Short mmCIF file of C-alpha atoms in Angstrom, two decimals:
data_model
loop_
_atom_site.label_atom_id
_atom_site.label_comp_id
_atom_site.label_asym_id
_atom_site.label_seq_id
_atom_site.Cartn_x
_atom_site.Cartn_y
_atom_site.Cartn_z
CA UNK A 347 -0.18 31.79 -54.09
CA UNK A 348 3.33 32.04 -52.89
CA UNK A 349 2.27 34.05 -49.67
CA UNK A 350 -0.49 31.08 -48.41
CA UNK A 351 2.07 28.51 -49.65
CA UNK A 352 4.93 30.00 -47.18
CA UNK A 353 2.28 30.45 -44.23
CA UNK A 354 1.18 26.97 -44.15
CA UNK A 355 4.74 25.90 -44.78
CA UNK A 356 5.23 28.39 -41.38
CA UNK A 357 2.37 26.68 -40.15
CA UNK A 358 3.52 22.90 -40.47
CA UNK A 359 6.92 23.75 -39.05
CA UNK A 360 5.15 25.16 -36.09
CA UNK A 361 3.44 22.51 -35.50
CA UNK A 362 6.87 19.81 -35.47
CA UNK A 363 8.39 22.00 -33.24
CA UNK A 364 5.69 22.13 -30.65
CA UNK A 365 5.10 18.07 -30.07
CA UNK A 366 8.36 17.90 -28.68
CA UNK A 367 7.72 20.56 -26.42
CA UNK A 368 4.41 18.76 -25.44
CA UNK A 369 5.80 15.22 -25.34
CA UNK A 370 8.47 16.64 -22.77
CA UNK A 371 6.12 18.41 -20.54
CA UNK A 372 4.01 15.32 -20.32
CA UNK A 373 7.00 13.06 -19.91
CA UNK A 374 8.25 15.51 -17.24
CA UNK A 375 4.70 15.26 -15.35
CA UNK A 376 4.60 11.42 -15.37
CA UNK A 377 8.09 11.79 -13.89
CA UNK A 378 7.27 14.07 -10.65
CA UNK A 379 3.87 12.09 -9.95
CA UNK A 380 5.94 8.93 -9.83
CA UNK A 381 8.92 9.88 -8.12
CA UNK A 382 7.31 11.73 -5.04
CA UNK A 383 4.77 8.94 -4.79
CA UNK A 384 7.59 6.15 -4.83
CA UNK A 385 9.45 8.36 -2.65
CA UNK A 386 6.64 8.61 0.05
CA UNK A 387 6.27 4.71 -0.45
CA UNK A 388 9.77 4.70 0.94
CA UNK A 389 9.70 7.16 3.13
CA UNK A 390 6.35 6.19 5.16
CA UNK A 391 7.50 2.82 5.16
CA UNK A 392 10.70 3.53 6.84
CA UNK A 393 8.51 5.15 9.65
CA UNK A 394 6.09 2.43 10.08
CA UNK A 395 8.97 0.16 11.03
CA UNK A 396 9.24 1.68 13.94
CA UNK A 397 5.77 2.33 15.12
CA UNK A 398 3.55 -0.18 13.41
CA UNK A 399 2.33 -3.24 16.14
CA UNK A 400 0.92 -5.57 13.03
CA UNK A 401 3.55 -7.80 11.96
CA UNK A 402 1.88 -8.25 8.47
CA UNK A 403 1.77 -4.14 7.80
CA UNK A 404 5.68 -4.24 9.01
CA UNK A 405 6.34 -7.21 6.38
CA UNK A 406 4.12 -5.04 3.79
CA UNK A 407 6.41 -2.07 4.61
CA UNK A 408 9.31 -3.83 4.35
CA UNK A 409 8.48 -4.91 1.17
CA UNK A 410 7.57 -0.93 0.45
CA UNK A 411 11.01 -0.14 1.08
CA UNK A 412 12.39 -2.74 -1.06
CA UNK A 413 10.56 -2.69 -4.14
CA UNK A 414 9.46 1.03 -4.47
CA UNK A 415 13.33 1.66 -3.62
CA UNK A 416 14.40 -0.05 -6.38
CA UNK A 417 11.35 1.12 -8.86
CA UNK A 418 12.99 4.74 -7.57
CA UNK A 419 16.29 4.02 -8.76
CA UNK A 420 15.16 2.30 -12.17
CA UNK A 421 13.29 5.57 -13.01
CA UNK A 422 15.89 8.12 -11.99
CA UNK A 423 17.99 6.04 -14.15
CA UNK A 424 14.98 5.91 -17.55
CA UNK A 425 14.75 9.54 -16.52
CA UNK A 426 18.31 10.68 -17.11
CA UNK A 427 18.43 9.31 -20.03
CA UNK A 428 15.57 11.11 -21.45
CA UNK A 429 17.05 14.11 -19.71
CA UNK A 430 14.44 14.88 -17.73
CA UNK A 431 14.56 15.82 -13.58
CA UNK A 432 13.44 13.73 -10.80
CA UNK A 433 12.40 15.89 -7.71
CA UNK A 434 14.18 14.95 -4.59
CA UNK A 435 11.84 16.44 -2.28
CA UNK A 436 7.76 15.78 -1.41
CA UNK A 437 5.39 18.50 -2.61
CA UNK A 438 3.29 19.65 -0.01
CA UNK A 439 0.64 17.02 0.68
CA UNK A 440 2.97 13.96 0.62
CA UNK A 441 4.75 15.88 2.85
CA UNK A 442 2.21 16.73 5.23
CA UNK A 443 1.24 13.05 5.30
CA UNK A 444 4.41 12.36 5.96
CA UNK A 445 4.81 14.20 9.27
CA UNK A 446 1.61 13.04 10.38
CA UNK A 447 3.10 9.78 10.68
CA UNK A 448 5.93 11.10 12.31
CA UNK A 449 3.95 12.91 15.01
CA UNK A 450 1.47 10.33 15.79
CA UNK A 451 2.03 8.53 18.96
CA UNK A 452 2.68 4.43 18.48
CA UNK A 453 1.08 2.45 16.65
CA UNK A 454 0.45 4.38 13.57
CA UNK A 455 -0.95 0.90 11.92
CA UNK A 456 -4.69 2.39 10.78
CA UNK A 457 -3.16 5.88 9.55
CA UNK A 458 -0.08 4.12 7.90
CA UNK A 459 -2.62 1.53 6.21
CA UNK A 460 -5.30 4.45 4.87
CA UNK A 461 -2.20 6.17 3.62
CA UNK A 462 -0.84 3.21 1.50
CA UNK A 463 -4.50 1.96 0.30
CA UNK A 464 -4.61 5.79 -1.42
CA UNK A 465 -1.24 6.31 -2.42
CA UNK A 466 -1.39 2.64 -4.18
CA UNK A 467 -5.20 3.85 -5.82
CA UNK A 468 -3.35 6.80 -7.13
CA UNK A 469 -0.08 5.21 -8.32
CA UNK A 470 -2.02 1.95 -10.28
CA UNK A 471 -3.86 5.00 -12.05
CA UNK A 472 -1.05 6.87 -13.29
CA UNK A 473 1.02 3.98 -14.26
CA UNK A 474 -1.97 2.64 -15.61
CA UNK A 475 -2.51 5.54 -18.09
CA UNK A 476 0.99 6.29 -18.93
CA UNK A 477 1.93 2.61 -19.59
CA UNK A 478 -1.09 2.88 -22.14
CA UNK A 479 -1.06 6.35 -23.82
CA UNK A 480 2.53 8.06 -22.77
CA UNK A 481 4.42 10.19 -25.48
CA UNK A 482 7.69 8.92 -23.83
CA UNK A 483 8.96 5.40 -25.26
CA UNK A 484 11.65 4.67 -22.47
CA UNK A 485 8.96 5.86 -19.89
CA UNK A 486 5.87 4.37 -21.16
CA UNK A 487 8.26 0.58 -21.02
CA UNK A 488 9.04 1.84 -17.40
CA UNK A 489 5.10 1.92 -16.83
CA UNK A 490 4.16 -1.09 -18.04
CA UNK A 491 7.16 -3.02 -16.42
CA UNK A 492 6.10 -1.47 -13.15
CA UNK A 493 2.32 -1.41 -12.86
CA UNK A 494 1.78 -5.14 -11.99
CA UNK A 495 3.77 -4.99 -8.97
CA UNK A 496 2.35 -1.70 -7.91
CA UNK A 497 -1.63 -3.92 -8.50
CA UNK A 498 -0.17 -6.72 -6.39
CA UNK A 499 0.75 -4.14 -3.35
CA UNK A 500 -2.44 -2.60 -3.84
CA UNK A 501 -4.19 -5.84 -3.55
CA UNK A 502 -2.15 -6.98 -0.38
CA UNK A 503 -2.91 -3.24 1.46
CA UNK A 504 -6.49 -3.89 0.53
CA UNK A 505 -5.95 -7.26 2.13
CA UNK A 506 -4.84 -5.93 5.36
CA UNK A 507 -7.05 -2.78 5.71
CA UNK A 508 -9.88 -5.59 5.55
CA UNK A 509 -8.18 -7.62 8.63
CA UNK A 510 -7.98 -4.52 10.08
CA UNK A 511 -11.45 -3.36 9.96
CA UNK A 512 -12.35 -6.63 10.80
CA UNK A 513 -10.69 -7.09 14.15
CA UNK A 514 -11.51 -2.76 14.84
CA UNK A 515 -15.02 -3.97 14.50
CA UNK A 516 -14.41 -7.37 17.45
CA UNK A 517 -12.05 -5.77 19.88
CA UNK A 518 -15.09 -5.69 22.43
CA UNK A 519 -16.13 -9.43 21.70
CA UNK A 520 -19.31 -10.47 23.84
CA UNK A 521 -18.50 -13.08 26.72
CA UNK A 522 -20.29 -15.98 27.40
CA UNK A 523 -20.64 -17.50 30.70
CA UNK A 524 -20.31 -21.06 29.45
CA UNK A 525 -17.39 -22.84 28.20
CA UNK A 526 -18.06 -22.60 24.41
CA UNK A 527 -15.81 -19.85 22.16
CA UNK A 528 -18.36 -17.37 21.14
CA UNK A 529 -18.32 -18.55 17.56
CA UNK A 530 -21.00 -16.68 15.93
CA UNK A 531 -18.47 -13.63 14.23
CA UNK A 532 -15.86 -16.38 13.17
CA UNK A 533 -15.80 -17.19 9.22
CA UNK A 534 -15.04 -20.63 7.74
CA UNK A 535 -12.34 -20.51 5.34
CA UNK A 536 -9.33 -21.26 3.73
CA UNK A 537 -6.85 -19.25 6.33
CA UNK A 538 -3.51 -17.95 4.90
CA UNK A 539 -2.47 -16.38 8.41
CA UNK A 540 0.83 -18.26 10.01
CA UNK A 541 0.86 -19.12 13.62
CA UNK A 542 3.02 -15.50 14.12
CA UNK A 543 0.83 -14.05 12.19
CA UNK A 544 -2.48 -14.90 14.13
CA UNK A 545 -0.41 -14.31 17.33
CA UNK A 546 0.30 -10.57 16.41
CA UNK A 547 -3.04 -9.86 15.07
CA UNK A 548 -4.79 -11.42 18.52
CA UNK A 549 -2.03 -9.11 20.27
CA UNK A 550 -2.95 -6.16 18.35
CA UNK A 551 -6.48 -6.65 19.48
CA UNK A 552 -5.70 -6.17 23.24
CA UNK A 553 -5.21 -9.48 24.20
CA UNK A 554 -1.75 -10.96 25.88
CA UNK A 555 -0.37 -14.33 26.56
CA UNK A 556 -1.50 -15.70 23.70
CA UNK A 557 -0.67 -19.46 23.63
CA UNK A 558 -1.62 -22.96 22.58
CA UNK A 559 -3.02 -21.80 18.88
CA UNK A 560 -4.00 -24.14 16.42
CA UNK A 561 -6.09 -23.77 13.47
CA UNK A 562 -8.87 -25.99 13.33
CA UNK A 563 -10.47 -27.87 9.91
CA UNK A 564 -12.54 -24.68 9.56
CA UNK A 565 -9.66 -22.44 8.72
CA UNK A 566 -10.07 -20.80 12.60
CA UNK A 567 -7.07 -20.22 14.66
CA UNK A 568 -8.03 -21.05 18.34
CA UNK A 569 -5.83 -20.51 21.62
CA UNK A 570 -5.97 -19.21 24.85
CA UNK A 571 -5.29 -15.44 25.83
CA UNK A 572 -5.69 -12.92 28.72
CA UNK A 573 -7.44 -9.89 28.64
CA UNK A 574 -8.38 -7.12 31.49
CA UNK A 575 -7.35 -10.26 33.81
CA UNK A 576 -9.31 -12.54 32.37
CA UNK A 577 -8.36 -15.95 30.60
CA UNK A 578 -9.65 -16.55 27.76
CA UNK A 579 -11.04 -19.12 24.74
CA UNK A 580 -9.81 -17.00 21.40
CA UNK A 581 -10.18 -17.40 17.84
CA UNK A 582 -9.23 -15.82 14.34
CA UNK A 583 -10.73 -16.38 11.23
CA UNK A 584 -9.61 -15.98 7.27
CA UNK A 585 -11.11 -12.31 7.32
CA UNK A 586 -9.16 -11.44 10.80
CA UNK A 587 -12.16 -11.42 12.65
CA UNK A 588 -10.84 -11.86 16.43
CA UNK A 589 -13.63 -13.62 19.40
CA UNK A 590 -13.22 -14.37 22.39
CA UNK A 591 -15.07 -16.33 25.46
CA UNK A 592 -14.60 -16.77 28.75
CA UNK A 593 -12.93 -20.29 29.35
#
């Protein structure tokens, strides 16, 4: 009786000793996921600067910089305290994305855009799951004070990468041989795009010399523009769509 009463006392302690040995490691994993992604948030972004032609993905960087930066610090700080490490270097693939970015000739805007959409996909998910189920207290507050700001930059990437595809998809816009913008790709609709804003995205189509935009009571930016030689009627819509016609 004494024998099974001293193995399942063995047993119980066993068991105390090994949760915070599991809470740690888990802790510990949450801490490397976050701090290379928020370090490649940083580190990408600081790139892009320099080699994105978009205004709006140079703002969205810019804000990369700003807010991951200081979502670094905040965790290096929660992580000392728990005594835990935060790595200072990227593992392998981060890395590798990295220097893709640094190769790649000017603009890097559709490779620096892919690479945020999927770094934000994978950042909401593990801030997601630790800020509901993490064995860390200090952490798991960390998570859920974070997470909302990491879903509003996914949202905005997702926002661009659409005005991106969009205008990819109407860099070759069909010409008409009459005076009439060639309206048929341009979407009604509440348009959030500043004058600057159109202006770049127009640019970053192919066209130059934009001038003399203003957005009509459909939500459509319309100026005139040159491209290959050519003067042009051009519009924008809400979705980034970008038309053109000869004038």
């Amino acid at each position: 009786m004494k024998t099974r009463q001293f193995f399942a006392s063995l047993a119980a302690a066993s068991i105390l000793l090994a949760v915070p040995a599991f809470a740690a490691d888990s802790a510990q994993a949450f801490v490397d996921k976050a701090a290379i992604g928020g370090k490649f948030e940083v580190d990408s972004s600081q790139i892009a600067l320099g080699k994105v032609q978009d205004q709006s993905i140079k703002d969205f960087a810019q804000m990369m910089i700003r807010d991951h930066g200081a979502a670094n610090a905040k965790l290096a700080t929660v992580a000392g305290e728990q005594k835990l490490k935060v790595p200072s270097a990227l593992d392998a693939q981060h890395q590798g994305d990295l220097d893709k970015l640094k190769n790649a000739q000017a603009p890097i805007d559709p490779a620096y855009v892919d690479m945020q959409r999927k770094a934000h996909a994978d950042a909401v998910k593990l801030f997601e799951t630790y800020a509901s189920g993490g064995d860390n207290a200090g952490l798991k507050t960390f998570a859920q004070q974070t997470v909302d700001t990491l879903k509003t930059h996914q949202q905005m990437i997702e926002k661009i990468a659409a005005g991106q595809d969009a205008i990819t998809g109407a860099t070759t816009p069909a010409v008409k041989t009459d005076n009439t913008p060639n309206a048929a790709a341009l979407v009604p609709g509440a348009n959030s795009f500043t004058e600057a804003q159109a202006k770049s995205r127009i640019e970053g189509a192919g066209y130059t010399n934009v001038s003399k935009l203003t957005k009509d009571d459909q939500g459509i930016w319309r100026g005139h523009a040159t491209k290959a030689g050519e003067g042009l009627a051009v519009g924008l819509d809400y979705q980034g769509n970008v038309v053109a016609a000869s004038k």
